[in-house]
Tab-separated table of C-alpha atoms and ligand atoms in Angstrom:
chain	number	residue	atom	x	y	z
Q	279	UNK	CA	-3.374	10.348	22.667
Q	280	UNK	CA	-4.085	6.368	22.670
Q	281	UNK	CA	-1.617	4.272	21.228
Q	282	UNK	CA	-3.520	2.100	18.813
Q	283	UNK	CA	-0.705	-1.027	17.364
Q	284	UNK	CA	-3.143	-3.718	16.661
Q	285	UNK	CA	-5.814	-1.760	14.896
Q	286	UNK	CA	-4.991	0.214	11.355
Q	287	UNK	CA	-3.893	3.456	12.538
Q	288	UNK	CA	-5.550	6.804	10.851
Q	289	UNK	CA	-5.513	10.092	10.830
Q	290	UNK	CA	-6.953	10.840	14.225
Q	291	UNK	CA	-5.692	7.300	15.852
Q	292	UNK	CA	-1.729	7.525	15.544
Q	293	UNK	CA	0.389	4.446	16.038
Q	294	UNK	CA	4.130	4.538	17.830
Q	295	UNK	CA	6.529	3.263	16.010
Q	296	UNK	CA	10.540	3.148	16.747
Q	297	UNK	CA	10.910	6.494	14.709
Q	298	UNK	CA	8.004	8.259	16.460
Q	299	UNK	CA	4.194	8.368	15.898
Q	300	UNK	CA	2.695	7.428	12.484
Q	301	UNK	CA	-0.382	8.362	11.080
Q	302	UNK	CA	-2.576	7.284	7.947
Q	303	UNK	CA	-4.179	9.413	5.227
Q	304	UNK	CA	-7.175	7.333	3.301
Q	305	UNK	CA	-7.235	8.948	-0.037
Q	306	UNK	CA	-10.915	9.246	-0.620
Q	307	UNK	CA	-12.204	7.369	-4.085
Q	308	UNK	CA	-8.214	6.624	-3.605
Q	309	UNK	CA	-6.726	9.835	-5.262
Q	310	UNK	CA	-5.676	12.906	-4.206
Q	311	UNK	CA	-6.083	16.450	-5.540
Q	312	UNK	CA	-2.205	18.055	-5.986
Q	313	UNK	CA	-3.468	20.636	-3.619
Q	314	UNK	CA	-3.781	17.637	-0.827
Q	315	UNK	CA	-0.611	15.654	-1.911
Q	316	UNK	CA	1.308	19.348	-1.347
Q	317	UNK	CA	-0.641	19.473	1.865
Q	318	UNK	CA	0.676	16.155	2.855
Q	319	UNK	CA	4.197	16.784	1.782
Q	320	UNK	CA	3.826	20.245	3.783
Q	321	UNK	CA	2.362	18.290	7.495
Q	322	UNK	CA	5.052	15.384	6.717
Q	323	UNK	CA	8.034	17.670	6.511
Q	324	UNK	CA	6.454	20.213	9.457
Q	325	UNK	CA	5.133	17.784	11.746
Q	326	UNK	CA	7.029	14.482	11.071
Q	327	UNK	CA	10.263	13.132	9.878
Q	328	UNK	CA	8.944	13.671	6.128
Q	329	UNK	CA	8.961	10.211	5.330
Q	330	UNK	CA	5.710	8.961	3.152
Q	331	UNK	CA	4.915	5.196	2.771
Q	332	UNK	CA	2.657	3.767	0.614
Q	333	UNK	CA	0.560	1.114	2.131
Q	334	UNK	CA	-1.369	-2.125	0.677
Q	335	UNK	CA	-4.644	-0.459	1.519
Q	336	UNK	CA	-3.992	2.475	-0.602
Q	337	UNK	CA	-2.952	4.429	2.320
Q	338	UNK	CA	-0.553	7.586	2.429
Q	339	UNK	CA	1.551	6.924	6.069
Q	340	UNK	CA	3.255	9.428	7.804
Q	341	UNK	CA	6.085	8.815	10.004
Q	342	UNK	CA	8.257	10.437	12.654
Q	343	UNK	CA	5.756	12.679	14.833
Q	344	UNK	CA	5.030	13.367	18.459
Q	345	UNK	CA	2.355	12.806	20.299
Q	346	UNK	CA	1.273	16.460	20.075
Q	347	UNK	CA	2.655	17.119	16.590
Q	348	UNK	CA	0.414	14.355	15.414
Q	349	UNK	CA	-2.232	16.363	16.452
Q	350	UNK	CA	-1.591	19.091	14.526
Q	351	UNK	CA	-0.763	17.566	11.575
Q	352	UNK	CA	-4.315	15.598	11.546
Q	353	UNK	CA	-5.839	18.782	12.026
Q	354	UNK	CA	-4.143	20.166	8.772
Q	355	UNK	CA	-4.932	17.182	6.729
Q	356	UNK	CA	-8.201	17.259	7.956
Q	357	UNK	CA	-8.715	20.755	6.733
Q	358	UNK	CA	-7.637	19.843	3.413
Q	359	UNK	CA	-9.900	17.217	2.868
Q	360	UNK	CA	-7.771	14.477	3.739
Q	361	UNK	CA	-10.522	13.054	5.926
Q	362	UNK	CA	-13.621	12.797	7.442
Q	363	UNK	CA	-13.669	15.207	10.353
Q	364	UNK	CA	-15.597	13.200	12.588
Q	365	UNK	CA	-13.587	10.225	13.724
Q	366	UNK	CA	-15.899	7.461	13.887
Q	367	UNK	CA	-16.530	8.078	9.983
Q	368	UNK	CA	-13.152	8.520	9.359
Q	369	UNK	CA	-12.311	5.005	11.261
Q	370	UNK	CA	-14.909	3.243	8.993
Q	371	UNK	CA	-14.290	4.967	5.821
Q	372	UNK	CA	-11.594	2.368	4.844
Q	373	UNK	CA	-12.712	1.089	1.050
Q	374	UNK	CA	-9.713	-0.560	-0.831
Q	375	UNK	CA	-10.650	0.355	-4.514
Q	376	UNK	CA	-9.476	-0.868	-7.934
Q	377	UNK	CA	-7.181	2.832	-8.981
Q	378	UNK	CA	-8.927	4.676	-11.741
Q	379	UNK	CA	-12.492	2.792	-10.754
Q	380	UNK	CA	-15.025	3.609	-14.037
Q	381	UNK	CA	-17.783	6.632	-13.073
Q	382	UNK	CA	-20.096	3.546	-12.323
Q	383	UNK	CA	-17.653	2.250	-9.403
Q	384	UNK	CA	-17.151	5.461	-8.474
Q	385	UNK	CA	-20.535	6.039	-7.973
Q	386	UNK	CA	-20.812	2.500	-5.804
Q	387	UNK	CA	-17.850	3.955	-3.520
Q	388	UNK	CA	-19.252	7.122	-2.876
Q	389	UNK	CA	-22.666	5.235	-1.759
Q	390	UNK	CA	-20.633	2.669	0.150
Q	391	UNK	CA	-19.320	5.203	2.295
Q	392	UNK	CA	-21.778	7.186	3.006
Q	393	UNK	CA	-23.744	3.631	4.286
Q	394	UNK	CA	-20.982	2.660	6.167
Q	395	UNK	CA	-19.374	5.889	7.350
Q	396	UNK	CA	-22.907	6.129	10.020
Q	397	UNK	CA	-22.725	2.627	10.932
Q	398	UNK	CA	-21.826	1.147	14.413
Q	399	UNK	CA	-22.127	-2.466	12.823
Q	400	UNK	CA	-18.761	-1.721	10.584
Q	401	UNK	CA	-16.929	-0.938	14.597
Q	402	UNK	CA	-17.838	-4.532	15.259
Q	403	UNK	CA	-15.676	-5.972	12.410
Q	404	UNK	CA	-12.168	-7.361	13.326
Q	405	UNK	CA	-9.917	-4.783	12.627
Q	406	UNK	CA	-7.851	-5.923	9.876
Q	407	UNK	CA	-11.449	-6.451	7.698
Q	408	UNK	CA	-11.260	-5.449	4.075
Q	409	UNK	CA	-13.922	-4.095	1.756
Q	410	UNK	CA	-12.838	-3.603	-1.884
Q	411	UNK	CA	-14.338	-2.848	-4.459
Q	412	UNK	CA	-13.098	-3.909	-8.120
Q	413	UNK	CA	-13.487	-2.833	-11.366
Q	414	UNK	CA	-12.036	-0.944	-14.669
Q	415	UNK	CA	-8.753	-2.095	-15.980
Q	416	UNK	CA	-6.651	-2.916	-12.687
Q	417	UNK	CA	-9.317	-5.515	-10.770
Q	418	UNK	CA	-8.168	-6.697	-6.975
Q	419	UNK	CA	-6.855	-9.845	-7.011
Q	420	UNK	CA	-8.900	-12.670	-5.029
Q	421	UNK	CA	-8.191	-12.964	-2.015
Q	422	UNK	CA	-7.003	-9.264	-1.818
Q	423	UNK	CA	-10.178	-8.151	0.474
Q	424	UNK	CA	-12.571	-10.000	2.889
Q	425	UNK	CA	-16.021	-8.001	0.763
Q	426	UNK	CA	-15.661	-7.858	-2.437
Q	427	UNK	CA	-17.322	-5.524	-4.701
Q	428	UNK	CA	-17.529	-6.192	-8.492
Q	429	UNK	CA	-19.514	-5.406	-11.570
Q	430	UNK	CA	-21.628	-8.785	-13.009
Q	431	UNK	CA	-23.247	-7.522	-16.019
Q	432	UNK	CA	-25.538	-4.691	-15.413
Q	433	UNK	CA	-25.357	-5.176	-11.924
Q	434	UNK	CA	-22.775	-5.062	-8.652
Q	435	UNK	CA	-21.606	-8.420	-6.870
Q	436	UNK	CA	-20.669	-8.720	-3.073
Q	437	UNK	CA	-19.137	-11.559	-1.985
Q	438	UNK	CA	-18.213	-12.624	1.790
Q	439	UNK	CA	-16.786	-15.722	2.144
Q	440	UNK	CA	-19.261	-17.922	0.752
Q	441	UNK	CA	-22.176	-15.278	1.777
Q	442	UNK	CA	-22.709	-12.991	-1.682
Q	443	UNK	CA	-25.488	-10.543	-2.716
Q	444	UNK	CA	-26.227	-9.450	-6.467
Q	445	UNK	CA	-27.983	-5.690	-6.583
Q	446	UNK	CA	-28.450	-2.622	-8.638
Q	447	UNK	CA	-25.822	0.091	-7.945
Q	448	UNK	CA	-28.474	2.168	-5.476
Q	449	UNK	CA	-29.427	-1.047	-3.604
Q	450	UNK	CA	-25.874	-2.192	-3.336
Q	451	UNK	CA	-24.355	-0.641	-0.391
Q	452	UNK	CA	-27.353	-1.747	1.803
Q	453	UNK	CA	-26.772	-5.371	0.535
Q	454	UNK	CA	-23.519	-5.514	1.227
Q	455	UNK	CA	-23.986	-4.337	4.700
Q	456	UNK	CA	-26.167	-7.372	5.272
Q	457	UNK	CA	-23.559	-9.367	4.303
Q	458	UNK	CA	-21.922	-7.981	8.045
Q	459	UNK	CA	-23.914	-9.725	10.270
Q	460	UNK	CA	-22.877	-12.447	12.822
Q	461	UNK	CA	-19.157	-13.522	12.473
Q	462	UNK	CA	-18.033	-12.529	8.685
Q	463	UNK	CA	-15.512	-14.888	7.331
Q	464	UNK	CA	-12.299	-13.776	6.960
Q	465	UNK	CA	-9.933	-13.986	3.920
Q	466	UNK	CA	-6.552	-16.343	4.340
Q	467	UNK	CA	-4.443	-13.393	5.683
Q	468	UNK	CA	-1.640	-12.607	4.176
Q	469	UNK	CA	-1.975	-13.253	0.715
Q	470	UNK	CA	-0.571	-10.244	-1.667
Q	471	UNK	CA	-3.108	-9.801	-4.528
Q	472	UNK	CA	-2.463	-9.139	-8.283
Q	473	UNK	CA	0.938	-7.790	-8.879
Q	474	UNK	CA	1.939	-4.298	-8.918
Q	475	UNK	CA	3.423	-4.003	-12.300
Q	476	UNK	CA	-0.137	-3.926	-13.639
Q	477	UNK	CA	0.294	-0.378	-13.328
Q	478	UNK	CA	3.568	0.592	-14.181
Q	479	UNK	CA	3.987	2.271	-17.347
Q	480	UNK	CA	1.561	4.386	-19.550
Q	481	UNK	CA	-2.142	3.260	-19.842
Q	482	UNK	CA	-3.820	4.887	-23.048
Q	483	UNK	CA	-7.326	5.953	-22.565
Q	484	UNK	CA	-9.575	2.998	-23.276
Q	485	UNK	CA	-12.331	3.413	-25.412
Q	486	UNK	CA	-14.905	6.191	-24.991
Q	487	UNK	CA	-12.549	7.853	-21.923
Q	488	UNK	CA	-12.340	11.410	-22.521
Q	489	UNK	CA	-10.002	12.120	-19.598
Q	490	UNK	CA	-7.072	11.107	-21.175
Q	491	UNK	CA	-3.961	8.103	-20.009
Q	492	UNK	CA	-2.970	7.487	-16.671
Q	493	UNK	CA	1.309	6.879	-16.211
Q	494	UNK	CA	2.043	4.276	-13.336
Q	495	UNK	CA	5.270	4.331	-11.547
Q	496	UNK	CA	6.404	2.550	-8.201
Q	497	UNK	CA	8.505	4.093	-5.317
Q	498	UNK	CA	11.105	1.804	-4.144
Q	499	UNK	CA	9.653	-0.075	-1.105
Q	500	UNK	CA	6.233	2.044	-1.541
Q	501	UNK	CA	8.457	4.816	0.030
Q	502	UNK	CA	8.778	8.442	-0.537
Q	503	UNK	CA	9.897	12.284	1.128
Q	504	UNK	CA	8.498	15.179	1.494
Q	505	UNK	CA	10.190	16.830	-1.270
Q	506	UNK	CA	9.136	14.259	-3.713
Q	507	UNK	CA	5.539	14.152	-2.306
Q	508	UNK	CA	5.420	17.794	-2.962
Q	509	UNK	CA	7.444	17.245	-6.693
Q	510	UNK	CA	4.653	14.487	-7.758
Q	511	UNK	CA	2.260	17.427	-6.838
Q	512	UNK	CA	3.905	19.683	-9.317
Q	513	UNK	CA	4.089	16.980	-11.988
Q	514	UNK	CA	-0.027	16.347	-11.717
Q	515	UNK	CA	-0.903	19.416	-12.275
Q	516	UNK	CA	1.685	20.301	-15.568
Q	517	UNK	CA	1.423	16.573	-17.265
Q	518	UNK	CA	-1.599	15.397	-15.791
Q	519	UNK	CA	-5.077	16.700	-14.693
Q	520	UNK	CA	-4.000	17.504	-11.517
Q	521	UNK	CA	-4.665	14.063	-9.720
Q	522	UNK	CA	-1.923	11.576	-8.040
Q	523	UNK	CA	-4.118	8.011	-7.859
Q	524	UNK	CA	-3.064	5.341	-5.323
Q	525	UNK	CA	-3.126	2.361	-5.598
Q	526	UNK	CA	-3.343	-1.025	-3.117
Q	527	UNK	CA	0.182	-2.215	-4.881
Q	528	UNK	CA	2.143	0.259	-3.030
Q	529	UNK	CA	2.087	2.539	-6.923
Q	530	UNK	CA	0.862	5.671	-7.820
Q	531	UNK	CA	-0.944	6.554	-11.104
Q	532	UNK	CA	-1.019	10.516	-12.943
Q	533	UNK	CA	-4.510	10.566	-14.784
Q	534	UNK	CA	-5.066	13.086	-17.692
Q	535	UNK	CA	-2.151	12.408	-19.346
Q	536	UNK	CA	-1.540	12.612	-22.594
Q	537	UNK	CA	1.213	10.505	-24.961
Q	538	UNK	CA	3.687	13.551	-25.587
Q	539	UNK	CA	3.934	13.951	-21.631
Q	540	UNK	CA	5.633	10.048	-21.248
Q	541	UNK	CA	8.780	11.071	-22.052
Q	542	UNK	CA	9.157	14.587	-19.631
Q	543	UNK	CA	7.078	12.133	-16.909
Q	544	UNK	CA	9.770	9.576	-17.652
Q	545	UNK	CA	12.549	11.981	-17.492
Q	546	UNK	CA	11.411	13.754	-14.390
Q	547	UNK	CA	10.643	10.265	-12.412
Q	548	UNK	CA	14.035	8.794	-13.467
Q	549	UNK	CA	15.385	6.661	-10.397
Q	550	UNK	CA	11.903	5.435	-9.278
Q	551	UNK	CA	10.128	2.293	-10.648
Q	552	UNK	CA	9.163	3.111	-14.413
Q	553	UNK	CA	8.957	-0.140	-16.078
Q	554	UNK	CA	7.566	-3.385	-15.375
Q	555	UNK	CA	10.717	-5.744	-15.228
Q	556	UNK	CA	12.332	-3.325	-12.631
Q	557	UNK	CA	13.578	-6.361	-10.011
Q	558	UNK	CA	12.688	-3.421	-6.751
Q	559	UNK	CA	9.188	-4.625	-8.206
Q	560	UNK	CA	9.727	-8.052	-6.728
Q	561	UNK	CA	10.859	-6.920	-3.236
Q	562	UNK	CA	8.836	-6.032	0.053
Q	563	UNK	CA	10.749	-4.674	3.089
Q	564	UNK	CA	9.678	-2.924	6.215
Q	565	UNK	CA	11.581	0.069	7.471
Q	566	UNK	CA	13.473	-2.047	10.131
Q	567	UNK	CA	16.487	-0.448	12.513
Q	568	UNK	CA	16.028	2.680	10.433
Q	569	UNK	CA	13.150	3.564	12.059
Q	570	UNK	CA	11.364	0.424	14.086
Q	571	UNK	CA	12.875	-0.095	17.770
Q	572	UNK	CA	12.073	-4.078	16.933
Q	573	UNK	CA	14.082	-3.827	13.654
Q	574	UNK	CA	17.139	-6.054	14.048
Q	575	UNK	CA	18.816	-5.286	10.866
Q	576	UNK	CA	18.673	-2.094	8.004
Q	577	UNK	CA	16.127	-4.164	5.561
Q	578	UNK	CA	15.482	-1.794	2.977
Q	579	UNK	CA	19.568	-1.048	2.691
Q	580	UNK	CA	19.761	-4.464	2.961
Q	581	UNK	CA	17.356	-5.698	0.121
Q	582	UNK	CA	18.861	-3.276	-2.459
Q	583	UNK	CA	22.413	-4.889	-1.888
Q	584	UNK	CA	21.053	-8.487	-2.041
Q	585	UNK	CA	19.686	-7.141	-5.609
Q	586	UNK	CA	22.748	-5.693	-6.368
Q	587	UNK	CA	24.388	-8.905	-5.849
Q	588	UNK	CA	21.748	-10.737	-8.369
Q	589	UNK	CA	19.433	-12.683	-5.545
Q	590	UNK	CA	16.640	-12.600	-7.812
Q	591	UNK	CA	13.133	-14.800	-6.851
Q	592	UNK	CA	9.203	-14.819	-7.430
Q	593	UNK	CA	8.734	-12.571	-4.220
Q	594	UNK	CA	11.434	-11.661	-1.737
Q	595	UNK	CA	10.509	-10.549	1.687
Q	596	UNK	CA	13.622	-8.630	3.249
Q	597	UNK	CA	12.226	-8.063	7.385
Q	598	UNK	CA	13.455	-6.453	10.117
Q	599	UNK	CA	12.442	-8.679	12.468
Q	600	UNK	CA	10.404	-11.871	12.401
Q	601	UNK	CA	7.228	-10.056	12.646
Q	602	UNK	CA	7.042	-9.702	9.023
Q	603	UNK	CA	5.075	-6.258	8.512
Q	604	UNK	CA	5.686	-5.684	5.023
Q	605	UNK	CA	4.383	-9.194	3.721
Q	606	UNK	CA	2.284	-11.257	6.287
Q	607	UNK	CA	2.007	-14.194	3.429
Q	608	UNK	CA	4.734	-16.290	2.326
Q	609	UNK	CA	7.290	-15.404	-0.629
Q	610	UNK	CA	9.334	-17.489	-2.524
Q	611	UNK	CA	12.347	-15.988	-0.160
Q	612	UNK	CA	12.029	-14.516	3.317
Q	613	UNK	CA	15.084	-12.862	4.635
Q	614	UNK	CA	14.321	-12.306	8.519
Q	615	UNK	CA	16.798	-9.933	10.214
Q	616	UNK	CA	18.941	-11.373	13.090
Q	617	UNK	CA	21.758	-8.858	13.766
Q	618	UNK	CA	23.807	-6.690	12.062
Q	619	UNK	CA	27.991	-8.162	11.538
Q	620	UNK	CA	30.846	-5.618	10.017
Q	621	UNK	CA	27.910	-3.460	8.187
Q	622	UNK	CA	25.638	-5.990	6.865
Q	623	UNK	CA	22.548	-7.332	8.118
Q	624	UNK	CA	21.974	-11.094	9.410
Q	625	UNK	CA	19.171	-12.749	8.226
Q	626	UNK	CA	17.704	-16.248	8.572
Q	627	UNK	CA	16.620	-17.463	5.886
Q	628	UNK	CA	13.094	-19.106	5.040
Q	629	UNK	CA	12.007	-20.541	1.536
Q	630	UNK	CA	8.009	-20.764	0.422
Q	631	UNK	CA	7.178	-19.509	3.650
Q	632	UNK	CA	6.426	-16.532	6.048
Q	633	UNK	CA	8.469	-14.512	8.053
Q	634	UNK	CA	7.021	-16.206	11.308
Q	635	UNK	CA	8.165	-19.762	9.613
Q	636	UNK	CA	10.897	-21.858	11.152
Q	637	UNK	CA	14.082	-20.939	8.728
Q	638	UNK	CA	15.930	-23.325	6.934
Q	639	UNK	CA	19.301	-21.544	7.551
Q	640	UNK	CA	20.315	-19.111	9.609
Q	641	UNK	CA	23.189	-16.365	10.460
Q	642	UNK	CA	23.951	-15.302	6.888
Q	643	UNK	CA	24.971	-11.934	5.676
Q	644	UNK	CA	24.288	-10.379	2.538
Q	645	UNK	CA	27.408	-11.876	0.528
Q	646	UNK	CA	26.928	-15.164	2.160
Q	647	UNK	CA	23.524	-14.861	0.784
Q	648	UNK	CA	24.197	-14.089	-2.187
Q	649	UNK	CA	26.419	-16.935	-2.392
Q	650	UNK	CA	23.832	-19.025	-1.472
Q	651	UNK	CA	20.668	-17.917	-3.946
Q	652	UNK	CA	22.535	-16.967	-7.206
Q	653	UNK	CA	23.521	-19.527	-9.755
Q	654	UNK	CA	27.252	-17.601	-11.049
Q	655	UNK	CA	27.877	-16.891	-7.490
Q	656	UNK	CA	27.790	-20.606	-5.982
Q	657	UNK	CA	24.396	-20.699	-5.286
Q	658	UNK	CA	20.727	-22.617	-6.656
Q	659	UNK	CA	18.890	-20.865	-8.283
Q	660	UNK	CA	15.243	-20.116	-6.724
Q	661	UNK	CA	12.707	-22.673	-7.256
Q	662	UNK	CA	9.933	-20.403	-8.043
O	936	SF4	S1	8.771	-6.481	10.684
O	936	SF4	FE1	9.696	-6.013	12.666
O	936	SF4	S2	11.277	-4.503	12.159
O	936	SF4	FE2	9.880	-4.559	10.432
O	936	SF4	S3	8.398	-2.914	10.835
O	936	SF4	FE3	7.521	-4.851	11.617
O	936	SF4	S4	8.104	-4.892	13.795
O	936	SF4	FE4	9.435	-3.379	12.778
């Protein structure tokens, strides 16, 4: 097995990580029948260290495997639809799509792939390249993907850089691909796209939409188990029409659901992210010490206690290191882990800026923190 850290891992190209091997699921049309979302819960908890993350390509990423138990757990999400079993397709099947895309941009993504899936010119991208493709009632933000794919009256729009092609839905995928050719500009990296609280909450059907609402929730930190993989599963299929949606805002939606479900969706979500002001909302952190061997300090533990304390901001980017996985861009406050002193992470601390940014101060815990960034506690309050 090749170790892969500088590309986006998949399901048949596994990354190591400090807590073992990781691998990616790419929802395709970016949902996933219950049937697969119990089929992931069943390889995470089998093969890995059942920990799910949700990624900001509308990934599903596994965590915690061997090299051979990696193996086996790609074969079993392959079987279950999971992916394409060929693994050059798979490795150019990546499409980051607006969640519950209209039949029309469904109909562009299916095409899209199947033009791309067979072509060696998508292996000659740079690896971090994003095609997206936006539309319905959550559009990607700009600056969210590299191609971007969008309706403009009755036809589709792609736009590279300053390259951009206008074509009828069958023509599309073709046009975009000669949008590919010599060195394709690349977005600024980094930047975050449209927030996620778009989706939280419950979306009536819009006009003319047979299938019913679609509830949004958020996992703290994008993160999830086994157990609750397999629970959200459940939950599809007796509230919903049986589909879990993902989204590129580290959020999931249930379609098919209908206004007397809220409340039991409510009820039986309670603890994750069900409403739009919830402050976990403003928060990115990587998995750090917990389970990265460059993590320097617990940053998920870590962010919830800053919140706790009242450190509220624009963005906040709690990181394990100065690496800065979880948010490449800048946020209003960047936390980068130092050390860990008498059970609280260290973090130097960096305003407006990325995690890779020269701090303005340094060697502060979480109270000292707090001290600093909240108003009641002694502290200015954020400038955002
Ligand atoms: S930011 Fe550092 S600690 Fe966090 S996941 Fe990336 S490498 Fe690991």
């Amino acid at each position: 097995m090749t170790e892969v850290r500088g590309w986006c891992p998949d399901l048949f190209r596994p990354m190591q990580s400090g807590d073992g091997w990781l691998i990616r699921v790419r929802p395709r049309l970016a949902r996933v029948m219950a049937e697969q979302a119990s089929a992931v819960s069943a390889a995470a908890a089998r093969y890995g260290n059942g920990l799910i993350e949700l990624t900001s390509r509308g990934n599903l990423q596994l965590r915690g495997f061997t090299s051979g138990s990696a193996t086996e757990a790609a074969g079993c999400l392959a079987e279950a639809g999971l992916a394409d079993p060929d693994p050059a397709r798979e490795r150019r099947s990546s499409l980051i799509l607006s969640p519950l895309l209209p039949p029309d941009g469904l109909a562009v993504a299916v095409l899209l792939g199947d033009t791309f899936a067979p072509s060696p010119l998508i292996d000659l991208l740079p690896p971090k390249f994003a095609t997206g493709i936006s539309a319905g009632r959550f559009p990607l933000a700009d600056g969210q993907v590299d191609l971007l794919i969008r309706p403009l009256g009755s036809q589709w729009h792609a736009s590279l850089g300053a390259r951009s092609v206008l074509a009828a839905v069958e023509g599309l995928p073709a046009a975009a691909l000669s949008l590919l050719g010599g060195s394709p500009p690349m977005r600024k990296r980094g930047q975050a796209g449209a927030a996620p609280t778009l989706t939280i909450g419950w979306h009536p059907a819009a006009a003319g939409e047979a299938s019913g609402g679609a509830f949004g929730f958020g996992l703290p930190f994008g993160q999830l188990d086994a157990d609750l993989m397999h629970k959200l599963a459940s939950l599809a299929v007796r509230h919903g029409d049986g589909l879990l949606h993902v989204t590129p805002w580290r959020t999931l939606l249930i379609s098919g659901v209908d206004d007397a479900a809220v409340p039991l969706l409510r009820h039986a979500l309670s603890g994750l992210v069900l409403d739009a002001d919830d402050p976990r909302l403003l928060v990115s952190a990587c998995i750090g010490a917990a389970g990265c061997s460059s993590g320097r300090t617990d940053a998920r533990t870590d962010a919830l206690a800053l919140l706790r304390l009242g450190v509220r901001a624009a963005s906040i980017h709690v990181s394990g290191c100065a690496k800065g996985c979880a948010h490449p861009g800048p946020a209003a406050l960047t936390l980068v882990g130092e050390a860990v002193r008498d059970g609280s992470g260290v973090y130097a601390l960096v305003r407006d800026g990325p995690a890779s940014h020269t701090p303005q101060s340094d060697g502060l815990d979480c109270a000292q923190l707090a001290r600093q960034l909240v108003p009641d506690r002694g502290g200015s309050a954020d400038r955002s």
